[in-house]
Short mmCIF file of C-alpha atoms and ligand atoms in Angstrom, two decimals:
data_model
loop_
_atom_site.label_atom_id
_atom_site.label_comp_id
_atom_site.label_asym_id
_atom_site.label_seq_id
_atom_site.Cartn_x
_atom_site.Cartn_y
_atom_site.Cartn_z
CA MET Y 1 0.05 -0.08 0.01
CA THR Y 2 1.41 3.33 -0.97
CA SER Y 3 1.77 5.89 1.74
CA PHE Y 4 -0.92 8.04 0.07
CA PHE Y 5 -3.43 5.22 0.43
CA ARG Y 6 -2.55 4.59 3.91
CA THR Y 7 -2.95 8.22 4.87
CA THR Y 8 -6.19 8.42 3.14
CA LEU Y 9 -7.53 5.24 4.80
CA ILE Y 10 -6.50 6.55 8.21
CA ALA Y 11 -8.19 9.84 7.56
CA ALA Y 12 -11.28 8.13 6.56
CA ALA Y 13 -11.35 6.05 9.56
CA ALA Y 14 -10.88 9.01 11.78
CA LEU Y 15 -13.69 10.69 9.97
CA THR Y 16 -16.03 7.88 10.58
CA ALA Y 17 -15.19 7.57 14.31
CA GLY Y 18 -15.54 11.41 14.47
CA ALA Y 19 -19.07 11.20 13.01
CA ALA Y 20 -20.10 8.45 15.43
CA PHE Y 21 -18.62 10.45 18.28
CA ALA Y 22 -20.46 13.57 17.21
CA GLN Y 23 -23.65 11.44 16.99
CA SER Y 24 -23.54 10.68 20.57
CA THR Y 25 -21.81 13.77 22.11
CA GLY Y 26 -22.97 16.83 20.02
CA LYS Y 27 -26.29 18.64 20.52
CA ILE Y 28 -29.28 16.52 20.20
CA LYS Y 29 -31.86 18.00 17.74
CA VAL Y 30 -35.49 17.74 18.81
CA GLY Y 31 -38.00 18.42 16.09
CA LEU Y 32 -41.13 19.96 17.82
CA MET Y 33 -44.09 19.52 15.41
CA LEU Y 34 -47.16 21.10 17.23
CA PRO Y 35 -49.96 23.56 16.54
CA ALA Y 36 -49.06 27.17 17.23
CA THR Y 37 -52.28 28.36 15.56
CA GLY Y 38 -55.87 27.32 15.24
CA THR Y 39 -58.18 25.64 17.72
CA TYR Y 40 -55.45 23.59 19.35
CA ALA Y 41 -52.75 26.26 19.59
CA ALA Y 42 -52.99 26.36 23.42
CA LEU Y 43 -52.43 22.76 23.64
CA GLY Y 44 -49.14 23.02 21.63
CA VAL Y 45 -47.84 25.77 23.97
CA ALA Y 46 -48.51 23.63 26.96
CA ILE Y 47 -46.77 20.55 25.58
CA GLU Y 48 -43.76 22.62 24.57
CA ASN Y 49 -43.59 24.23 28.01
CA GLY Y 50 -43.93 20.88 29.81
CA PHE Y 51 -41.22 19.39 27.69
CA LYS Y 52 -38.69 22.24 28.11
CA LEU Y 53 -39.45 22.39 31.85
CA PHE Y 54 -38.12 18.79 32.24
CA VAL Y 55 -35.08 19.41 30.02
CA ALA Y 56 -34.33 22.53 32.02
CA GLU Y 57 -34.60 20.54 35.34
CA GLN Y 58 -31.88 18.29 33.81
CA GLY Y 59 -29.65 21.24 33.20
CA GLY Y 60 -30.55 21.54 29.48
CA LYS Y 61 -29.09 18.02 28.70
CA LEU Y 62 -30.60 14.53 28.14
CA GLY Y 63 -28.31 11.53 28.22
CA GLY Y 64 -25.31 13.80 28.29
CA ARG Y 65 -26.25 15.88 25.23
CA GLU Y 66 -27.39 19.37 25.18
CA VAL Y 67 -30.92 19.72 23.61
CA GLU Y 68 -31.62 22.04 20.76
CA TYR Y 69 -35.01 22.65 19.27
CA VAL Y 70 -36.42 23.02 15.64
CA LYS Y 71 -39.92 24.08 15.50
CA VAL Y 72 -42.84 23.71 12.95
CA ASP Y 73 -46.32 25.01 13.30
CA ASP Y 74 -48.38 22.01 11.91
CA GLU Y 75 -51.70 24.13 12.18
CA SER Y 76 -53.44 20.73 13.15
CA ASP Y 77 -53.67 20.21 9.37
CA PRO Y 78 -53.28 16.66 8.25
CA ALA Y 79 -52.90 17.84 4.63
CA LYS Y 80 -49.79 19.66 5.36
CA ALA Y 81 -48.39 17.08 7.82
CA THR Y 82 -46.30 14.97 5.54
CA ASP Y 83 -44.43 17.91 4.09
CA ASN Y 84 -43.91 19.33 7.55
CA VAL Y 85 -42.50 16.18 9.04
CA ASN Y 86 -40.22 15.64 5.94
CA LYS Y 87 -38.83 19.13 6.42
CA LEU Y 88 -37.80 18.13 9.95
CA VAL Y 89 -36.37 14.79 9.08
CA LYS Y 90 -34.67 15.58 5.77
CA ARG Y 91 -33.90 19.30 5.76
CA ASP Y 92 -33.20 19.87 9.56
CA ASN Y 93 -31.93 16.28 10.22
CA VAL Y 94 -33.52 16.06 13.57
CA ASP Y 95 -32.52 13.19 15.83
CA VAL Y 96 -36.10 12.82 17.32
CA LEU Y 97 -39.50 14.06 16.43
CA VAL Y 98 -42.05 15.16 19.00
CA GLY Y 99 -45.65 15.71 17.93
CA SER Y 100 -48.33 16.30 17.61
CA VAL Y 101 -51.76 17.22 19.04
CA HIS Y 102 -54.07 16.31 16.17
CA SER Y 103 -54.61 12.47 15.37
CA GLY Y 104 -54.50 12.99 11.70
CA VAL Y 105 -51.16 14.78 11.89
CA ALA Y 106 -49.75 12.23 14.15
CA MET Y 107 -50.58 9.49 11.74
CA ALA Y 108 -48.59 11.23 9.10
CA MET Y 109 -45.65 11.63 11.40
CA ALA Y 110 -45.85 7.83 12.40
CA LYS Y 111 -45.81 6.84 8.74
CA VAL Y 112 -42.60 8.92 8.19
CA ALA Y 113 -41.02 7.78 11.42
CA LYS Y 114 -41.76 4.27 10.43
CA ASP Y 115 -40.24 4.57 6.90
CA THR Y 116 -37.20 6.48 7.98
CA GLY Y 117 -36.50 4.91 11.42
CA THR Y 118 -36.49 8.29 13.18
CA LEU Y 119 -37.57 8.29 16.81
CA LEU Y 120 -40.92 9.65 17.42
CA ILE Y 121 -42.63 10.44 20.72
CA VAL Y 122 -46.30 11.43 20.56
CA PRO Y 123 -47.22 13.97 23.39
CA ASN Y 124 -50.90 14.13 22.86
CA ALA Y 125 -52.62 12.68 19.67
CA GLY Y 126 -54.60 9.68 20.65
CA ALA Y 127 -54.93 8.02 17.22
CA ASP Y 128 -55.38 4.32 18.10
CA ALA Y 129 -53.31 3.35 15.08
CA VAL Y 130 -50.27 4.97 16.41
CA THR Y 131 -49.83 2.22 19.03
CA GLY Y 132 -52.10 -0.08 17.00
CA ALA Y 133 -51.60 -1.05 13.30
CA MET Y 134 -48.72 1.55 12.85
CA CYS Y 135 -46.80 0.55 16.10
CA ALA Y 136 -43.13 0.31 15.71
CA PRO Y 137 -39.89 -0.12 17.92
CA ASN Y 138 -38.99 3.53 17.36
CA ILE Y 139 -42.51 5.01 18.02
CA PHE Y 140 -43.61 5.91 21.71
CA ARG Y 141 -46.45 7.86 23.18
CA SER Y 142 -46.56 9.84 26.50
CA SER Y 143 -50.33 10.58 26.42
CA PHE Y 144 -53.28 7.99 25.71
CA SER Y 145 -55.11 6.29 23.04
CA ASN Y 146 -58.40 7.86 22.03
CA TRP Y 147 -59.99 4.55 23.12
CA GLN Y 148 -58.92 4.86 26.73
CA PRO Y 149 -60.86 7.69 28.33
CA GLY Y 150 -63.84 6.74 26.21
CA TYR Y 151 -63.84 3.20 27.32
CA ALA Y 152 -63.56 4.19 30.96
CA MET Y 153 -66.37 6.73 30.57
CA GLY Y 154 -68.59 4.07 29.06
CA GLU Y 155 -68.39 1.96 32.29
CA VAL Y 156 -68.94 5.02 34.46
CA VAL Y 157 -72.15 6.04 32.69
CA ALA Y 158 -73.52 2.53 32.57
CA LYS Y 159 -72.87 2.17 36.52
CA LYS Y 160 -74.85 5.28 37.07
CA GLY Y 161 -77.78 3.39 35.63
CA LEU Y 162 -78.25 5.64 32.52
CA LYS Y 163 -79.57 3.71 29.51
CA THR Y 164 -79.53 5.96 26.57
CA VAL Y 165 -76.90 8.30 25.31
CA VAL Y 166 -76.43 10.60 22.19
CA THR Y 167 -72.77 11.27 21.30
CA ILE Y 168 -71.53 14.51 19.66
CA THR Y 169 -68.06 15.12 18.42
CA TRP Y 170 -65.70 16.13 15.52
CA LYS Y 171 -65.70 13.76 12.62
CA TYR Y 172 -62.03 12.56 12.58
CA ALA Y 173 -59.99 9.77 14.30
CA ALA Y 174 -60.03 11.45 17.71
CA GLY Y 175 -63.81 11.86 17.89
CA ASP Y 176 -64.63 8.53 16.03
CA GLU Y 177 -62.32 6.64 18.42
CA SER Y 178 -63.35 8.24 21.54
CA VAL Y 179 -67.04 7.58 20.72
CA ARG Y 180 -65.97 3.85 19.83
CA GLY Y 181 -64.39 3.39 23.19
CA PHE Y 182 -67.31 4.83 25.07
CA LYS Y 183 -69.73 2.61 22.97
CA ASP Y 184 -67.73 -0.49 23.49
CA ALA Y 185 -67.98 -0.31 27.27
CA PHE Y 186 -71.36 1.31 27.62
CA GLU Y 187 -73.19 -1.15 25.21
CA LYS Y 188 -71.44 -4.11 26.81
CA ALA Y 189 -72.97 -3.10 30.12
CA GLY Y 190 -76.40 -2.89 28.50
CA GLY Y 191 -76.74 0.78 27.46
CA LYS Y 192 -77.50 2.03 23.99
CA VAL Y 193 -76.02 4.87 22.04
CA THR Y 194 -79.18 6.13 20.17
CA LYS Y 195 -77.57 8.68 17.93
CA GLU Y 196 -74.03 9.51 16.96
CA LEU Y 197 -73.86 13.22 15.93
CA SER Y 198 -70.77 14.88 14.41
CA LEU Y 199 -69.40 17.96 12.47
CA PRO Y 200 -66.20 18.44 10.44
CA PHE Y 201 -63.06 19.41 12.42
CA PRO Y 202 -62.59 22.27 13.49
CA ASN Y 203 -66.13 23.62 12.93
CA VAL Y 204 -68.11 24.97 15.84
CA GLU Y 205 -71.71 25.49 14.48
CA PHE Y 206 -73.26 23.37 17.04
CA GLN Y 207 -76.74 24.84 17.06
CA ALA Y 208 -78.62 22.39 14.70
CA LEU Y 209 -77.09 19.38 16.55
CA LEU Y 210 -78.09 20.79 19.97
CA THR Y 211 -81.53 21.02 18.70
CA GLU Y 212 -81.56 17.45 17.84
CA ILE Y 213 -80.16 16.46 21.29
CA ALA Y 214 -83.07 18.34 22.94
CA ALA Y 215 -85.53 16.54 20.73
CA ALA Y 216 -83.99 13.14 21.39
CA LYS Y 217 -84.02 13.51 25.18
CA PRO Y 218 -81.36 10.85 25.88
CA ASP Y 219 -80.36 9.99 29.60
CA ALA Y 220 -77.01 11.67 28.89
CA VAL Y 221 -74.62 13.08 26.26
CA TYR Y 222 -71.10 11.87 25.61
CA THR Y 223 -68.74 14.22 23.93
CA PHE Y 224 -65.10 14.77 22.73
CA PHE Y 225 -64.11 18.32 21.89
CA SER Y 226 -60.94 20.04 22.91
CA GLY Y 227 -59.24 23.44 22.82
CA GLY Y 228 -61.13 26.43 21.40
CA GLY Y 229 -63.88 24.20 19.95
CA ALA Y 230 -64.49 22.75 23.65
CA VAL Y 231 -64.97 26.21 25.02
CA LYS Y 232 -67.55 27.20 22.58
CA PHE Y 233 -69.37 23.68 22.92
CA VAL Y 234 -69.79 23.93 26.53
CA LYS Y 235 -70.93 27.55 26.30
CA ASP Y 236 -73.41 26.63 23.69
CA TYR Y 237 -74.70 23.58 25.49
CA ALA Y 238 -75.69 25.80 28.40
CA ALA Y 239 -77.10 28.62 26.23
CA ALA Y 240 -79.25 26.14 24.45
CA GLY Y 241 -80.78 25.29 27.88
CA LEU Y 242 -79.42 21.67 27.96
CA LYS Y 243 -77.23 22.18 31.01
CA GLY Y 244 -78.93 20.75 34.18
CA LYS Y 245 -81.55 18.95 31.87
CA ILE Y 246 -79.33 16.40 30.01
CA PRO Y 247 -76.13 15.64 31.87
CA LEU Y 248 -72.88 16.11 29.86
CA TYR Y 249 -70.07 13.58 30.11
CA GLY Y 250 -66.83 13.73 28.06
CA ALA Y 251 -63.16 13.63 27.44
CA PHE Y 252 -60.97 16.76 27.28
CA VAL Y 253 -63.90 18.97 27.00
CA THR Y 254 -62.97 20.75 30.29
CA ASP Y 255 -59.07 20.58 29.99
CA GLY Y 256 -57.04 23.77 29.59
CA THR Y 257 -60.42 25.63 28.97
CA LEU Y 258 -61.90 26.23 32.56
CA GLU Y 259 -61.08 29.88 32.73
CA ALA Y 260 -62.80 30.63 29.37
CA GLN Y 261 -65.82 28.32 30.09
CA GLY Y 262 -66.54 29.80 33.49
CA ALA Y 263 -69.78 28.62 35.29
CA ASP Y 264 -70.91 26.86 32.17
CA ALA Y 265 -68.49 23.99 32.88
CA GLU Y 266 -69.33 23.64 36.57
CA GLY Y 267 -70.41 20.05 37.46
CA ILE Y 268 -69.29 18.38 34.15
CA PHE Y 269 -67.80 14.88 34.51
CA SER Y 270 -64.97 13.54 32.49
CA THR Y 271 -62.46 10.87 32.41
CA LEU Y 272 -58.80 11.32 31.86
CA HIS Y 273 -55.21 10.26 33.09
CA TYR Y 274 -54.77 13.61 34.89
CA ALA Y 275 -56.63 15.87 37.26
CA ASP Y 276 -55.94 19.21 38.93
CA ASN Y 277 -55.96 18.07 42.54
CA LEU Y 278 -53.89 14.81 42.65
CA ASN Y 279 -51.90 16.08 45.60
CA ASN Y 280 -49.15 13.51 45.20
CA PRO Y 281 -45.68 14.94 46.03
CA ARG Y 282 -44.44 14.42 42.34
CA ASP Y 283 -47.37 16.39 40.93
CA LYS Y 284 -47.10 19.15 43.65
CA ALA Y 285 -43.61 19.82 42.74
CA PHE Y 286 -44.25 19.73 38.97
CA ARG Y 287 -47.15 22.26 39.44
CA LEU Y 288 -45.24 24.71 41.45
CA ALA Y 289 -42.18 24.54 39.06
CA TYR Y 290 -44.43 25.02 36.03
CA ALA Y 291 -46.50 27.98 37.68
CA LYS Y 292 -43.20 29.56 38.64
CA THR Y 293 -41.54 29.16 35.28
CA TYR Y 294 -44.44 30.16 32.90
CA LYS Y 295 -46.73 32.04 35.27
CA LEU Y 296 -49.58 29.71 34.13
CA GLN Y 297 -51.37 26.60 35.74
CA PRO Y 298 -50.35 23.41 34.09
CA ASP Y 299 -52.84 20.97 32.61
CA VAL Y 300 -52.96 17.47 31.12
CA PHE Y 301 -51.11 18.66 27.86
CA ALA Y 302 -48.14 20.17 29.95
CA VAL Y 303 -47.85 16.80 31.77
CA GLN Y 304 -47.84 14.93 28.55
CA GLY Y 305 -45.09 17.19 27.23
CA TYR Y 306 -43.12 16.84 30.48
CA ASP Y 307 -43.35 12.99 30.18
CA ALA Y 308 -42.41 13.03 26.46
CA ALA Y 309 -39.22 14.53 27.66
CA GLN Y 310 -38.90 12.01 30.64
CA ILE Y 311 -39.32 9.08 27.97
CA LEU Y 312 -36.56 10.59 25.76
CA GLY Y 313 -34.32 11.11 28.77
CA VAL Y 314 -34.71 7.37 29.75
CA GLY Y 315 -33.85 6.11 26.32
CA LEU Y 316 -30.89 8.49 25.83
CA VAL Y 317 -29.30 7.77 29.27
CA ALA Y 318 -29.42 4.04 28.39
CA VAL Y 319 -27.72 4.59 24.94
CA LYS Y 320 -25.35 7.27 26.35
CA GLY Y 321 -26.81 9.76 23.80
CA ASP Y 322 -26.33 7.65 20.81
CA THR Y 323 -29.82 7.65 19.02
CA SER Y 324 -28.68 5.15 16.42
CA LYS Y 325 -28.99 2.40 19.12
CA LYS Y 326 -32.68 2.01 18.60
CA ALA Y 327 -33.09 -1.46 20.10
CA GLU Y 328 -31.29 -0.48 23.28
CA PHE Y 329 -33.17 2.70 23.42
CA ALA Y 330 -36.51 0.85 23.10
CA ALA Y 331 -35.61 -1.77 25.73
CA ALA Y 332 -34.77 0.80 28.32
CA VAL Y 333 -38.05 2.63 27.83
CA GLU Y 334 -40.07 -0.58 27.82
CA LYS Y 335 -38.58 -1.45 31.22
CA ALA Y 336 -38.93 2.00 32.77
CA LYS Y 337 -41.46 3.27 35.31
CA ILE Y 338 -42.04 6.91 34.27
CA ASP Y 339 -42.32 9.03 37.29
CA SER Y 340 -45.25 11.21 35.99
CA PRO Y 341 -47.15 13.94 37.90
CA ARG Y 342 -50.24 11.88 36.92
CA GLY Y 343 -48.90 8.97 38.87
CA ALA Y 344 -46.20 6.50 37.68
CA PHE Y 345 -46.85 4.58 34.48
CA THR Y 346 -45.24 2.21 32.34
CA LEU Y 347 -45.54 1.68 28.49
CA SER Y 348 -47.35 -1.25 27.02
CA LYS Y 349 -45.57 -3.59 24.33
CA ALA Y 350 -47.13 -1.32 21.77
CA HIS Y 351 -45.60 1.82 23.58
CA ASN Y 352 -48.67 3.41 24.89
CA PRO Y 353 -49.14 4.36 28.61
CA VAL Y 354 -50.81 1.78 30.84
CA GLN Y 355 -52.30 4.13 33.32
CA ASP Y 356 -55.07 4.94 35.80
CA ILE Y 357 -58.03 6.82 34.24
CA TYR Y 358 -59.62 9.20 36.71
CA LEU Y 359 -63.21 10.23 36.84
CA ARG Y 360 -63.09 14.02 37.37
CA LYS Y 361 -65.69 16.47 38.09
CA VAL Y 362 -65.38 20.40 37.47
CA VAL Y 363 -65.57 22.24 40.82
CA GLY Y 364 -64.64 25.88 40.83
CA MET Y 365 -61.98 26.21 38.26
CA GLU Y 366 -60.51 22.72 38.64
CA ASN Y 367 -60.91 19.25 37.27
CA GLN Y 368 -61.16 17.41 40.61
CA VAL Y 369 -60.68 13.66 41.14
CA VAL Y 370 -63.97 11.87 42.11
CA SER Y 371 -62.41 8.32 41.78
CA ILE Y 372 -60.29 6.10 39.65
CA ALA Y 373 -62.65 5.02 36.89
CA SER Y 374 -60.25 2.40 35.53
CA LYS Y 375 -57.19 1.20 37.24
CA SER Y 376 -54.03 0.55 35.05
CA LEU Y 377 -55.98 0.54 31.75
CA ALA Y 378 -54.14 -0.76 28.76
CA ASP Y 379 -55.19 0.08 25.08
CA PRO Y 380 -56.12 -3.16 23.28
CA ALA Y 381 -53.51 -2.22 20.65
CA ARG Y 382 -55.56 -3.56 17.79
CA GLY Y 383 -53.41 -4.53 14.83
CA CYS Y 384 -49.94 -4.01 16.43
CA LYS Y 385 -47.49 -6.81 15.53
CA MET Y 386 -44.41 -6.00 17.43
C1 PHB E 1 -56.42 14.10 18.87
O1 PHB E 1 -56.67 14.61 17.70
O2 PHB E 1 -55.97 12.98 18.95
C2 PHB E 1 -56.82 14.88 20.09
C3 PHB E 1 -56.73 16.27 20.09
C4 PHB E 1 -56.99 17.03 21.26
C5 PHB E 1 -57.09 16.34 22.44
C6 PHB E 1 -57.02 14.94 22.46
C7 PHB E 1 -56.78 14.36 21.31
O3 PHB E 1 -57.42 17.06 23.50
#
């Protein structure tokens, strides 16, 4: 071998080693794909705040690597989602994707994550498929599946002895799957969903549908709305004279929205994996730190963002910051108990939280715990082969 070739080979080897070293020691690039505009904008802010709070508590580093952020406003628009996520993966070369709020957007992210092998942590969107048919070793969720709170509420409403329910929601994966979870449990227990009402996301012209509910006179109504749409729905429900006449049960309809809903939200029951008065030491510390940092009260979305960062942290510590070690990353997260403000949880084999679902009631300006509606509830992970 000539000395020229020897030198070139040594230089190439040094370059490769250098790249691997940079991969596990340079800054880690987190692609935050969340809504900054539209009906879910406030949810995106809370998730980002929560995520950054946990990272700040670790001194700005996870697994020894300083965290840097690249952000995209996904507008909760599934039609733009593939382009948006490809920008993060191909143009910005992010090491990990964190997003999103909207189920349709998250499914596009999961597809790209699956195709490219990029790590994805979903900090809200409940699309059942993300930890169902689309499940993958590199896809994780810190939130819930749409089925989970719906199923828990179906059992609650049946136990109250209510027999007929009308459902009302947005016509897309989140609404459809929330209603399906509710119906699964409620009808198994002998109840009947007599009518399924819906309108396209993110429309808020509820009037004609509220008139239908008044005419149908069911024992109760089950609903999924969230963000700005949930504020308007709860106000319109009261204005239509239905509050106090036909009890309203739901998921997410009173989260992050209570100040804007005011007295119209009082007394509404909902099921979710978080509440405002859990009073465990972990939650107290989290709420204090969040309020101090952001001058805002945290909500379920902030918790999910915080826990997305915790999941990333567990994985990165195990691989010493080297995101190319996908199998070791997944093995560490699968074994971990995530010390969440909601109460500790583990991830299922499909990488969805196995968690307590609380029955909550709005009292004053809080979603207060009434009881545990469903203990350690696991999503059925339909279609997941992993
Ligand atoms: C969803 O699209 O999956 C979704 C959006 C907002 C929520 C919950 C779920 O509050």
